[in-house]
Short mmCIF file of C-alpha atoms (C1' of nucleotides) in Angstrom, two decimals:
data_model
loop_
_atom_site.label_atom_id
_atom_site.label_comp_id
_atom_site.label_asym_id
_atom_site.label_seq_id
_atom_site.Cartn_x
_atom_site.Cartn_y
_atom_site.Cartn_z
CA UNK A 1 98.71 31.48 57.83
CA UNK A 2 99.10 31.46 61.30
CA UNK A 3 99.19 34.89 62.18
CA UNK A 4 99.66 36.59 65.37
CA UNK A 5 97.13 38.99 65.83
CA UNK A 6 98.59 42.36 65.70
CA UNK A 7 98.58 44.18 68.99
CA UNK A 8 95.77 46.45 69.40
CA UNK A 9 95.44 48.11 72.49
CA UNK A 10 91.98 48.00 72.65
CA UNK A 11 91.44 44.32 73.71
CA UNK A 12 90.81 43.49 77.46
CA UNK A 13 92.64 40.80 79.24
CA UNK A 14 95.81 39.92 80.84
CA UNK A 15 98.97 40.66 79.28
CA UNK A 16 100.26 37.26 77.58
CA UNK A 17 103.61 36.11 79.29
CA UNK A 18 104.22 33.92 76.61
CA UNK A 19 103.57 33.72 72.83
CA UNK A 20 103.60 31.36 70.01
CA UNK A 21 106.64 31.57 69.42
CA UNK A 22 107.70 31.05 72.64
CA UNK A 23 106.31 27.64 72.57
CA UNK A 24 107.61 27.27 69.41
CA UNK A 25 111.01 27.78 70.43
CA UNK A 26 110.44 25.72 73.35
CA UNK A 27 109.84 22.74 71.20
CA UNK A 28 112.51 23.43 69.12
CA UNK A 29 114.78 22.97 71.97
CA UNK A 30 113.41 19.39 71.78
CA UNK A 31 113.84 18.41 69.06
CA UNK A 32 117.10 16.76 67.77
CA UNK A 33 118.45 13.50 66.38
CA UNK A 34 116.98 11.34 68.64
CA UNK A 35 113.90 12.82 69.36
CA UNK A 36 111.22 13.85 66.70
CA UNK A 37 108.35 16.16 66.25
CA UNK A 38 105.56 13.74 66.57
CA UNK A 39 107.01 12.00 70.09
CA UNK A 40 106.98 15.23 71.46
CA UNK A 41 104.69 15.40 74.40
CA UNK A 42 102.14 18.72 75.36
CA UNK A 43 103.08 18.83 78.80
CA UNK A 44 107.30 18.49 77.68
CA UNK A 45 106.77 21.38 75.75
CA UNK A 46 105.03 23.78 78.29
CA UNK A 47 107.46 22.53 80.37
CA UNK A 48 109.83 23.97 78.52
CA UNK A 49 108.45 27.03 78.37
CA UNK A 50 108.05 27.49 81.95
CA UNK A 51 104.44 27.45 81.70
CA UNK A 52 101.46 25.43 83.44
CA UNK A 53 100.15 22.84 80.96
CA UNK A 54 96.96 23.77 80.45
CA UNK A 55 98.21 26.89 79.12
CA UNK A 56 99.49 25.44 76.13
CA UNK A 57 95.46 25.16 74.91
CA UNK A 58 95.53 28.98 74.32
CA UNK A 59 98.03 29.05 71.48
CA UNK A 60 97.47 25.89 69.74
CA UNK A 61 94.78 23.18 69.79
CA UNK A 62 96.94 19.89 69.57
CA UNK A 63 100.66 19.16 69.23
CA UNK A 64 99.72 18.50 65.75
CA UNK A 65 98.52 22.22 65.49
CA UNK A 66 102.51 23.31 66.67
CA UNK A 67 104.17 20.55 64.84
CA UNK A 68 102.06 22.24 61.18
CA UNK A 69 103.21 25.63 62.33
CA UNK A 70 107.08 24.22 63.04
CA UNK A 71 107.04 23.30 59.30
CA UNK A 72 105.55 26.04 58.33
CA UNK A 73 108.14 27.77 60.04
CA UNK A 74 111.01 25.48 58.19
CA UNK A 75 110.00 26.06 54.44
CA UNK A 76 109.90 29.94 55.03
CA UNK A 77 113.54 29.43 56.34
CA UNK A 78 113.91 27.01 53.54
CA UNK A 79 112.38 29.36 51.25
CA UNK A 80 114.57 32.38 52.02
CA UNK A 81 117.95 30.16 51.78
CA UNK A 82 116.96 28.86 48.65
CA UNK A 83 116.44 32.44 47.30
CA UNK A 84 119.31 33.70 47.92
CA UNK A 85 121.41 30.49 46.79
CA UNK A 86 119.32 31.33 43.67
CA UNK A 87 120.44 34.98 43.76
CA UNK A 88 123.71 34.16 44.25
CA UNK A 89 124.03 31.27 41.24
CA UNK A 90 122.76 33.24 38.31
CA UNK A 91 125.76 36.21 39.10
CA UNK A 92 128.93 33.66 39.36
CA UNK A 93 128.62 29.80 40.25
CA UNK A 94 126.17 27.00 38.66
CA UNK A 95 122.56 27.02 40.52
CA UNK A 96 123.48 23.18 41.20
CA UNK A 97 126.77 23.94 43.16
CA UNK A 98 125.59 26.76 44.81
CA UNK A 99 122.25 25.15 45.66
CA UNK A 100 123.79 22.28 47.03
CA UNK A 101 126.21 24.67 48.85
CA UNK A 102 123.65 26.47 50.42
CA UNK A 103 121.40 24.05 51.70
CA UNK A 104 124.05 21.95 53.38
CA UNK A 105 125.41 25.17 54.96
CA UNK A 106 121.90 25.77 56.28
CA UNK A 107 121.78 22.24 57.22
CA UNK A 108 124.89 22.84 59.66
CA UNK A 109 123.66 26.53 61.23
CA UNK A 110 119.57 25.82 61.52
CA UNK A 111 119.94 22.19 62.14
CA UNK A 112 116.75 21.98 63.72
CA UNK A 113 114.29 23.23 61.12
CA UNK A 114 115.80 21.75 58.25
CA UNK A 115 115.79 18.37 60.90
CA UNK A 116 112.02 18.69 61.04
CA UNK A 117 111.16 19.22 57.09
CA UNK A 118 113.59 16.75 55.94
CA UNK A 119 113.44 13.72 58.22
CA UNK A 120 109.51 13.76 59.79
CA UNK A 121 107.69 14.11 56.62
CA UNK A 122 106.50 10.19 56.85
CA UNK A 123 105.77 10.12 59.89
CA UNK A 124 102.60 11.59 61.86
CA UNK A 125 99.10 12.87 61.39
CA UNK A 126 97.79 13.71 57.51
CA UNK A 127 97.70 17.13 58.46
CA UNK A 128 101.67 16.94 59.31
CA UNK A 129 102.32 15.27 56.28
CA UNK A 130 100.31 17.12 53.89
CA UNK A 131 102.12 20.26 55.85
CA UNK A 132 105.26 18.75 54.70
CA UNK A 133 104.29 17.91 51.05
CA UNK A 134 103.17 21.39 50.18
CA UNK A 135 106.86 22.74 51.10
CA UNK A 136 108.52 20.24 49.28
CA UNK A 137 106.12 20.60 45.93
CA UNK A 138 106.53 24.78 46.63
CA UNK A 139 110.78 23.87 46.51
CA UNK A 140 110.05 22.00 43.47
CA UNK A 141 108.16 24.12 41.46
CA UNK A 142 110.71 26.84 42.29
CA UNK A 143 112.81 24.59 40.67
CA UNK A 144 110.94 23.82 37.79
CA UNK A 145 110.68 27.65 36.58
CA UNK A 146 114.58 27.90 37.35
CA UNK A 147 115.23 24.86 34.93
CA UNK A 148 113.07 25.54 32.19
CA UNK A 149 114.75 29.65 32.30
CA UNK A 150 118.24 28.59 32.26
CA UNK A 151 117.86 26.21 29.53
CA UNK A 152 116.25 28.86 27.79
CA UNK A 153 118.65 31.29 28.12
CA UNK A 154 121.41 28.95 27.70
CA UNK A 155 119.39 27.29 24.19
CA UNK A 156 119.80 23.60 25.85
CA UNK A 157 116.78 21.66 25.73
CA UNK A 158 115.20 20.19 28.72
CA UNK A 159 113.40 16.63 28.78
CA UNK A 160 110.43 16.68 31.39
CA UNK A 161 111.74 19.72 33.75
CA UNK A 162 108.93 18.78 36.07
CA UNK A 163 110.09 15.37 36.92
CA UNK A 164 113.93 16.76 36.84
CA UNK A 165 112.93 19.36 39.73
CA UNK A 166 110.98 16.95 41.58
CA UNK A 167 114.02 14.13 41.24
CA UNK A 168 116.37 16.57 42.33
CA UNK A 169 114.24 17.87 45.46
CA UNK A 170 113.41 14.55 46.35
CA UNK A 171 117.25 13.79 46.09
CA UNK A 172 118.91 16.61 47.96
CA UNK A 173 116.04 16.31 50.88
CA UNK A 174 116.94 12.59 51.34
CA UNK A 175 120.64 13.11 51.08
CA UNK A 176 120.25 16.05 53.70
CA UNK A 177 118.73 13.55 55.72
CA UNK A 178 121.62 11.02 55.71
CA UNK A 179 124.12 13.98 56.02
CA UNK A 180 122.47 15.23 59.52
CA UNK A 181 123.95 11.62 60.83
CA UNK A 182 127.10 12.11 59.83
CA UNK A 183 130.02 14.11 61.50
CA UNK A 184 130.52 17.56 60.68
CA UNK A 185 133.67 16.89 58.53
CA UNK A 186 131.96 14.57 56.31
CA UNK A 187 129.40 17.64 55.01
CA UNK A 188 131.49 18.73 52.23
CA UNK A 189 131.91 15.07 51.05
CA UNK A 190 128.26 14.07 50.94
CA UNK A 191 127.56 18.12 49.22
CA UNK A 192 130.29 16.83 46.34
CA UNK A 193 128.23 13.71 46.20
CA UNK A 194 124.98 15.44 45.56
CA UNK A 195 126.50 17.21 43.13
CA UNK A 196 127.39 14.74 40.88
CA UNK A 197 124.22 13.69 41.30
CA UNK A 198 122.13 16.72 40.47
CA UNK A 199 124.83 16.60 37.49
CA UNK A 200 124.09 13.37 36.29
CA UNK A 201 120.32 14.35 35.87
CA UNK A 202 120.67 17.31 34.08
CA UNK A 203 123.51 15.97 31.71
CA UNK A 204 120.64 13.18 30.62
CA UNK A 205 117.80 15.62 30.52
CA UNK A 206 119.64 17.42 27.98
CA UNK A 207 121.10 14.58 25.81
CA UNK A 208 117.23 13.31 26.23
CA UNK A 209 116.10 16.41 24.76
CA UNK A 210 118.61 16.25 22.28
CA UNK A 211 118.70 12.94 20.90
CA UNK A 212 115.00 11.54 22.22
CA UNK A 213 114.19 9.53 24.50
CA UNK A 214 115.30 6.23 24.64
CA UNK A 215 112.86 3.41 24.67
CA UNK A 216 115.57 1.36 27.04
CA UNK A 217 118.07 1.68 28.78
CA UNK A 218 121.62 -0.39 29.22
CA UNK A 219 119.89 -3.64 30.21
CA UNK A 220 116.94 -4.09 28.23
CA UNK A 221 117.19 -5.72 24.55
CA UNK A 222 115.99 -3.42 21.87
CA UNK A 223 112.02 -2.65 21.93
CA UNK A 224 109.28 -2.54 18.85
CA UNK A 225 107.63 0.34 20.29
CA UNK A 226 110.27 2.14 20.43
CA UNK A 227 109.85 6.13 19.33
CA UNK A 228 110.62 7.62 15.77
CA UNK B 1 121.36 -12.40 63.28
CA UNK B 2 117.81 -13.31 65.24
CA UNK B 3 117.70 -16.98 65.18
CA UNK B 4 115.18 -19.53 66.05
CA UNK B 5 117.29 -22.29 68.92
CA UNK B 6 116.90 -25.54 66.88
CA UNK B 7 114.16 -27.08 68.85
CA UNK B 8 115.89 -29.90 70.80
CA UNK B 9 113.58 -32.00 72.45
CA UNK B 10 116.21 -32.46 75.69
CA UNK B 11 115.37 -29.03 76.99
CA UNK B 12 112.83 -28.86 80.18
CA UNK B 13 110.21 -26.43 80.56
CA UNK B 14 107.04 -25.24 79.50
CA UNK B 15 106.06 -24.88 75.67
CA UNK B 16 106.14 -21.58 74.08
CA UNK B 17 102.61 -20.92 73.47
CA UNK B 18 103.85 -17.74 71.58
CA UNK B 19 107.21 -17.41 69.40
CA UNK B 20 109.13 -14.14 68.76
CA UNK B 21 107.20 -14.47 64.96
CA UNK B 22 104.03 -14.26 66.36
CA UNK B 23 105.07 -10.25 68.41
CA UNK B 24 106.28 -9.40 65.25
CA UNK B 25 103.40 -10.42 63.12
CA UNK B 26 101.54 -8.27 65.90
CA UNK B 27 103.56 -5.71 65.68
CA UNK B 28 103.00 -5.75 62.01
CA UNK B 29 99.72 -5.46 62.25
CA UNK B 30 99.54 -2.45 64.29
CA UNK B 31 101.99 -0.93 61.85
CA UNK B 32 100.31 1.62 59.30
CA UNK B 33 100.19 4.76 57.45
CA UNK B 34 99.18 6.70 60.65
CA UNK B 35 101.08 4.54 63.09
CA UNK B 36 105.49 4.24 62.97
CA UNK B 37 106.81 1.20 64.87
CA UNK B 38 108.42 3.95 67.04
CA UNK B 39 105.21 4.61 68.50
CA UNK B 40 104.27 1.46 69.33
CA UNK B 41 104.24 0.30 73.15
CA UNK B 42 104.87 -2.63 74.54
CA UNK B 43 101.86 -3.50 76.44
CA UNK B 44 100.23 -2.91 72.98
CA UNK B 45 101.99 -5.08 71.24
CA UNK B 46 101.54 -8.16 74.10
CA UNK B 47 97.96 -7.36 73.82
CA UNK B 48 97.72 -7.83 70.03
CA UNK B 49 99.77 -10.87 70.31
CA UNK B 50 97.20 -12.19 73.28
CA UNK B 51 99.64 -12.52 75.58
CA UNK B 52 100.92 -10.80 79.17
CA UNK B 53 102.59 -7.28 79.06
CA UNK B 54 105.68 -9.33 80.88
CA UNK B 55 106.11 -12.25 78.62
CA UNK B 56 107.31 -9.56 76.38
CA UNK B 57 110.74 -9.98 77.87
CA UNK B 58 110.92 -13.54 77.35
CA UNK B 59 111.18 -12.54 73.15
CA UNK B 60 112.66 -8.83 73.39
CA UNK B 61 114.65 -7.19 75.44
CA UNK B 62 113.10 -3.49 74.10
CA UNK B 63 110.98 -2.40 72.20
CA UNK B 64 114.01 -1.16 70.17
CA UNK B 65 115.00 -5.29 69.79
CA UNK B 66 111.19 -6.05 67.93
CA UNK B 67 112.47 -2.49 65.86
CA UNK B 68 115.45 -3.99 64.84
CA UNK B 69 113.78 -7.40 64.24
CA UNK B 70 111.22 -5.88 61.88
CA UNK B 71 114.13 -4.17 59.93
CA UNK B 72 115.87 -7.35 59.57
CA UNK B 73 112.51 -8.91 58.04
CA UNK B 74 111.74 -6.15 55.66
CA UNK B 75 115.05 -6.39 54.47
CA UNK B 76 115.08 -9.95 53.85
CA UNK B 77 111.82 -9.44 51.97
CA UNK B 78 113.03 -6.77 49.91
CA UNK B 79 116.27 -8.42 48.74
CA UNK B 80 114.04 -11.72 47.79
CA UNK B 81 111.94 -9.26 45.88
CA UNK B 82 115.23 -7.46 44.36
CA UNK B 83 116.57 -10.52 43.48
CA UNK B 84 113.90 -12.12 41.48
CA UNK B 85 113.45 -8.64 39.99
CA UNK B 86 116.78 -8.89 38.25
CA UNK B 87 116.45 -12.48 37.86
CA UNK B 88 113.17 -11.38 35.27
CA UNK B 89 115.46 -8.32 34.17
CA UNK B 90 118.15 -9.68 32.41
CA UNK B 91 115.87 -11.78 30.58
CA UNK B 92 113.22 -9.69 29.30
CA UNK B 93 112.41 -6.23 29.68
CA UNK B 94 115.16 -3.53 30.78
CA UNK B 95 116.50 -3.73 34.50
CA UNK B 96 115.50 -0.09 35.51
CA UNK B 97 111.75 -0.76 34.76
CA UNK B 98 110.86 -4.32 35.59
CA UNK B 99 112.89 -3.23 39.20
CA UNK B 100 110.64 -0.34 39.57
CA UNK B 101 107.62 -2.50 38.80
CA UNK B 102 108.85 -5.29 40.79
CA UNK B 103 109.46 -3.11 43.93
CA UNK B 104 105.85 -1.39 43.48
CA UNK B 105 104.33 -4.39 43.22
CA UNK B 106 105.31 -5.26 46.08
CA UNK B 107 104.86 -2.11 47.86
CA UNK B 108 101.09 -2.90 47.08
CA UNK B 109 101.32 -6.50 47.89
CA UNK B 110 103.39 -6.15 51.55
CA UNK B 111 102.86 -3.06 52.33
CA UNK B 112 103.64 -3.27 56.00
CA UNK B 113 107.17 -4.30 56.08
CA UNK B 114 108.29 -1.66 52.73
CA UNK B 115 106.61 0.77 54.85
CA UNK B 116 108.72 0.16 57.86
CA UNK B 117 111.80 0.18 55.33
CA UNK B 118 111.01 3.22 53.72
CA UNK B 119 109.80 5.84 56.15
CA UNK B 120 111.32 5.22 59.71
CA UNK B 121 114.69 5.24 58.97
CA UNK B 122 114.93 8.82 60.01
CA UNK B 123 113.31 8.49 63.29
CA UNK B 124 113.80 5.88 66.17
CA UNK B 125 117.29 5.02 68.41
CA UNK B 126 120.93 4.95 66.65
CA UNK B 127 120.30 1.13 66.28
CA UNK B 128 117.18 1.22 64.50
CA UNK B 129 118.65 3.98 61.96
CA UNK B 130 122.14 1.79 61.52
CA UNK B 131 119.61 -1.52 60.73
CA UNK B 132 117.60 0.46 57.79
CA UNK B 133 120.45 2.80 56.97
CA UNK B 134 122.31 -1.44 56.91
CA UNK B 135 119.44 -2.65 54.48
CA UNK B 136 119.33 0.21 52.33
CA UNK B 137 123.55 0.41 51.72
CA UNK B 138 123.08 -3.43 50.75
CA UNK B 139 120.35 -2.43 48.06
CA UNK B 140 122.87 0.10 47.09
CA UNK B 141 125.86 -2.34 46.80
CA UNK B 142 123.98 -5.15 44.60
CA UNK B 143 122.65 -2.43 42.55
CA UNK B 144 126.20 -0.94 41.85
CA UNK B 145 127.46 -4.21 40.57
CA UNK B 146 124.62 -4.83 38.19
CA UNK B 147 125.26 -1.54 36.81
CA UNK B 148 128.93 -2.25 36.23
CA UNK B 149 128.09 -5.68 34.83
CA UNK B 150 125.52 -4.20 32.10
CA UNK B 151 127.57 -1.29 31.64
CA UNK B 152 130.36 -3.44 30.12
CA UNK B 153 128.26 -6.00 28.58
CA UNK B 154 126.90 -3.46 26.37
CA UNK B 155 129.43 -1.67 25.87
CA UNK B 156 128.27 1.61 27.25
CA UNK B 157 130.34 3.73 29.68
CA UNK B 158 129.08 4.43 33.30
CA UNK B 159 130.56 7.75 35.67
CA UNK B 160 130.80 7.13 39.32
CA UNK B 161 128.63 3.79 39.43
CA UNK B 162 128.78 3.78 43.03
CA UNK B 163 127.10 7.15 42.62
CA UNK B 164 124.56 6.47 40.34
CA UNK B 165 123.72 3.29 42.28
CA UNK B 166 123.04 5.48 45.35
CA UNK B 167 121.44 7.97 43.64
CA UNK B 168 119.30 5.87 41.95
CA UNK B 169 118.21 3.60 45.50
CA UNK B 170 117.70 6.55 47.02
CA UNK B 171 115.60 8.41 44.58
CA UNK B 172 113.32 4.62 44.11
CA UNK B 173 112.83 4.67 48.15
CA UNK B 174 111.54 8.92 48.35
CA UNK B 175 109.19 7.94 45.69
CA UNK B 176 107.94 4.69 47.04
CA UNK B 177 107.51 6.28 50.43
CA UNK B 178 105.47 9.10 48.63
CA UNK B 179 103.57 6.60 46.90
CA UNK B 180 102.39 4.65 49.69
CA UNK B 181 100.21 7.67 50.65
CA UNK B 182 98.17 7.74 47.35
CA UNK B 183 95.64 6.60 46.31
CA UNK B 184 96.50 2.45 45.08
CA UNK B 185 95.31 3.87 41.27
CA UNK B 186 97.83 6.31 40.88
CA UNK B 187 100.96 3.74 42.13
CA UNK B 188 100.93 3.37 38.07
CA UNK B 189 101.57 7.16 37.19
CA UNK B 190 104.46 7.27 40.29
CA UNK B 191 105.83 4.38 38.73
CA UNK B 192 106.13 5.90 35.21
CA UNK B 193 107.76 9.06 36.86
CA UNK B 194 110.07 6.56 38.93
CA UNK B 195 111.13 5.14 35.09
CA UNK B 196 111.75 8.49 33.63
CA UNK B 197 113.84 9.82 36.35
CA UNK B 198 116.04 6.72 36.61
CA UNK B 199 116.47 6.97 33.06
CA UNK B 200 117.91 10.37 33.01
CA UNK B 201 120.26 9.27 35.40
CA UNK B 202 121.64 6.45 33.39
CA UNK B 203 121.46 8.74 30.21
CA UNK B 204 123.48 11.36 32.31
CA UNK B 205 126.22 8.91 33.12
CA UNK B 206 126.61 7.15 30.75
CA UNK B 207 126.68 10.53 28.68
CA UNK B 208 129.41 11.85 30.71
CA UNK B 209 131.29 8.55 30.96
CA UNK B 210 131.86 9.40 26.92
CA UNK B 211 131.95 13.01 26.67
CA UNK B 212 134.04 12.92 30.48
CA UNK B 213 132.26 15.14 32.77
CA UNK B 214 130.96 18.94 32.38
CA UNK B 215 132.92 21.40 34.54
CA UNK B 216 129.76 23.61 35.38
CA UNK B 217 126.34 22.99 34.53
CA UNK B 218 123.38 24.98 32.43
CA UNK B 219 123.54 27.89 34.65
CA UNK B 220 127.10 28.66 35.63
CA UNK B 221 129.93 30.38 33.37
CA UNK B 222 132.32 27.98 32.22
CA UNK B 223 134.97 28.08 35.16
CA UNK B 224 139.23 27.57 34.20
CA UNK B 225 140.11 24.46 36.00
CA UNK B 226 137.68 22.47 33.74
CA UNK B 227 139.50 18.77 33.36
CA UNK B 228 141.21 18.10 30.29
"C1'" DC C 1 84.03 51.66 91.16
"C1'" DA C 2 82.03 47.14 89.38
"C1'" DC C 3 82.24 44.36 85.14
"C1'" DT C 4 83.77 41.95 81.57
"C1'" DT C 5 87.36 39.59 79.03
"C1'" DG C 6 91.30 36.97 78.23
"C1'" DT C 7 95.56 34.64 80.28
"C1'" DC C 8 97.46 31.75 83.41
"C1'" DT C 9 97.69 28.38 87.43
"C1'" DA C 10 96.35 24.58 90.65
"C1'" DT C 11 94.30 20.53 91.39
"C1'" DA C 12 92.50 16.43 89.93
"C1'" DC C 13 91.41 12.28 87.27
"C1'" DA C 14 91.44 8.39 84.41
"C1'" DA C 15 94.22 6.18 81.14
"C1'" DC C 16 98.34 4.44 79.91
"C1'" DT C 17 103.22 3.32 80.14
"C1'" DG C 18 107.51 0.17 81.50
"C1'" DT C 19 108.86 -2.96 84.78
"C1'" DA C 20 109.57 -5.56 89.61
"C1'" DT C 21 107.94 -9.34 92.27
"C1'" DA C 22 105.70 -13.44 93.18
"C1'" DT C 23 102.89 -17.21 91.60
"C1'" DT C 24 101.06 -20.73 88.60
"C1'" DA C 25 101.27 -24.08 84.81
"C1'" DA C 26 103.41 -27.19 81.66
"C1'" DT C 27 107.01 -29.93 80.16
"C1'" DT C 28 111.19 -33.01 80.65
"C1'" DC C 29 114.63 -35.51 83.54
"C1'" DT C 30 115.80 -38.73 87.05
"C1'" DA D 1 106.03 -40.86 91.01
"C1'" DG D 2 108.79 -36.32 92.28
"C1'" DA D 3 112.21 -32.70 91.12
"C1'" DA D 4 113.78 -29.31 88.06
"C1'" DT D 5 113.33 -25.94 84.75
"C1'" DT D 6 111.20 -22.73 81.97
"C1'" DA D 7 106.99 -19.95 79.99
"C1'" DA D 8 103.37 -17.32 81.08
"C1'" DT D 9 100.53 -14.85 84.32
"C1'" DA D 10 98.62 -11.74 88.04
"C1'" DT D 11 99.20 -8.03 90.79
"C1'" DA D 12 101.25 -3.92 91.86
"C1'" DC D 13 103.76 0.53 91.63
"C1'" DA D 14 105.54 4.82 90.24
"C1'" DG D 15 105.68 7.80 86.47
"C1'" DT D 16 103.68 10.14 82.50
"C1'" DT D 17 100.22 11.62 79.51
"C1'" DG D 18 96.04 14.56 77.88
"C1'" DT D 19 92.50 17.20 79.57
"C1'" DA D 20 88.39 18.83 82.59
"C1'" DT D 21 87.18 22.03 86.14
"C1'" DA D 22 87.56 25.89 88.85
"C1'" DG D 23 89.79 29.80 90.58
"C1'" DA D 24 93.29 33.83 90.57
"C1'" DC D 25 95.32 37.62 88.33
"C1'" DA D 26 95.68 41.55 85.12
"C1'" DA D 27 94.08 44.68 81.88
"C1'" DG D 28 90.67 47.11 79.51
"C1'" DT D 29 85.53 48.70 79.50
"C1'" DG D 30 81.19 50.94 81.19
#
DNA sequence: CACTTGTCTATACAACTGTATATTAATTCT
DNA sequence: AGAATTAATATACAGTTGTATAGACAAGTG
């Protein structure tokens, strides 16, 4: 999706000063803490770019056209770092600390991208945020295949892997989030946070598997209905 | 923080024919799933509240002052809500799912102000952030407490409550942001996948707080400076 | 060459924004 | 009654936005 046409020589017309990507990088410039995707305006951008406004109408139809190909743009980026974190856990380290380890060392280097996937999901058009929810549910079910494989391999059982992957994408997007606010130096604290976190789910998903679910938890008196 | 003056009856003037309520009950009504209170203008605001663009300034300094305001009220509303959750909690049915049920309840019921609590903390001025990012560490710190209460009253263990506690408001505020874009007959299905995933977490810690905690996870080797 | 085709620019317009200034209206105090 | 004080308004201005229209430039075609 959103491919650039490949560059025949056979088509007439005036040689494009600028390209897609140009304006995409132009916007990306924007973008930062304080100012997101969505409150971007057409004319800042082709400013930017050192072109005339009206110009911007040849690449993309709408802001909201650029803002779907910036995402797009951030889960392939998201999508390579994740694959090699993956690569990278199954030869020494844990896929959790790795994982974590990757993604907040992305977070530092690409700010930007990861800015716009993690933070501007719940905001904007339905197109934006349907853009968004496809990369997060492609993350997830990345996950998903990962978990179910490792517990395999390593013969411990797994209760509901689909709602473990989605907890823990949902959880390390949100605490990426909260981390881009927060000094440099205070990275590797949050990454230790997550993963406990992370750990904490997976250590219950097991002993869930293991000994059954419970029908309550600490709070709750004990239930009928409770499962043989 | 925001207070109403006491309304002496020695002070001269005219009579308010509008009160700082009534711009943010107008605000609140422009509020919705396609439109963040960052996005709102000013004049648009005075016009839903029927009054001049200027008397604005008479209530608000900013626009970023009604922000902040709005905060401050969904926060109030959600701690109300938190509160009597617990209140049912301890008396019936398990804390982790009457909470979830109480807080989607009312993410059906008051929409609006959840809405503002759950999705524009990420965008909008430092001040705006600090109020939600404010709201949501309070959530956080109540939660923590409960935990360590039930944890000893039952007798279970609990690993890094503070934690699990941020994990777990976290992971509740993803989902009910996600939520509030489906469908109102499917809020029932998020909130079962809220239960299960809060469930594992408590399982995981409370797990660990016996067994003490894993050194690596399902996918890593087991590593030499594991704790004793 | 003229001709077409696609890219870019210039100008323009109506809508909207935040806010400055000045004026009017309502209420209380003396 | 009149003076004082405060809320709300009307008008105005400069800036920005998205986009419509029309024209200029460059590259390929016949």
């Amino acid at each position: 999706m959103t491919l650039i046409p490949p560059p025949m020589p056979g088509v007439p017309g005036r040689k494009a000063v600028i390209s897609r990507e140009d304006l995409i990088a132009a916007a990306l410039k924007l973008v930062g803490p304080h100012r997101s995707v969505s409150s971007l305006s057409l004319r800042e951008v082709a400013r930017e770019a050192g072109i005339a406004p009206n110009s911007f109408y040849r690449h993309f139809r709408d802001m909201d056209e650029l803002a779907i190909a910036l995402i797009d743009q951030a889960g392939r980026s998201l999508r390579h770092l994740i694959g090699e974190a993956r690569h990278r856990a199954t030869a020494e380290r844990s896929v959790v600390r790795s994982s974590v380890e990757a993604f907040m060392e992305q977070l530092s280097a690409d700010e930007k991208l990861l800015h716009i996937l993690l933070r501007e999901g719940n905001v904007g058009s339905d197109a934006f945020k349907q853009a968004v929810e496809r990369e997060l549910r492609f993350f997830e079910d990345e996950l998903c295949v990962d978990l179910v494989r490792l517990a395999e391999a390593h013969g411990t059982g797994i209760h509901e892997p689909a709602l473990v992957a989605k907890a823990i994408t949902r959880l390390i997007f949100t605490m990426g989030a909260t981390a881009m606010d927060l000094p440099r130096e205070r990275h590797a604290e949050v990454a230790e946070q997550m993963v406990v976190m992370l750990r904490m789910i997976i250590v219950g998903t097991q002993t869930m598997a293991r000994h059954g679910v419970p029908a309550n938890d600490i709070a709750g008196p004990p239930r009928e209905d409770r499962q043989a």
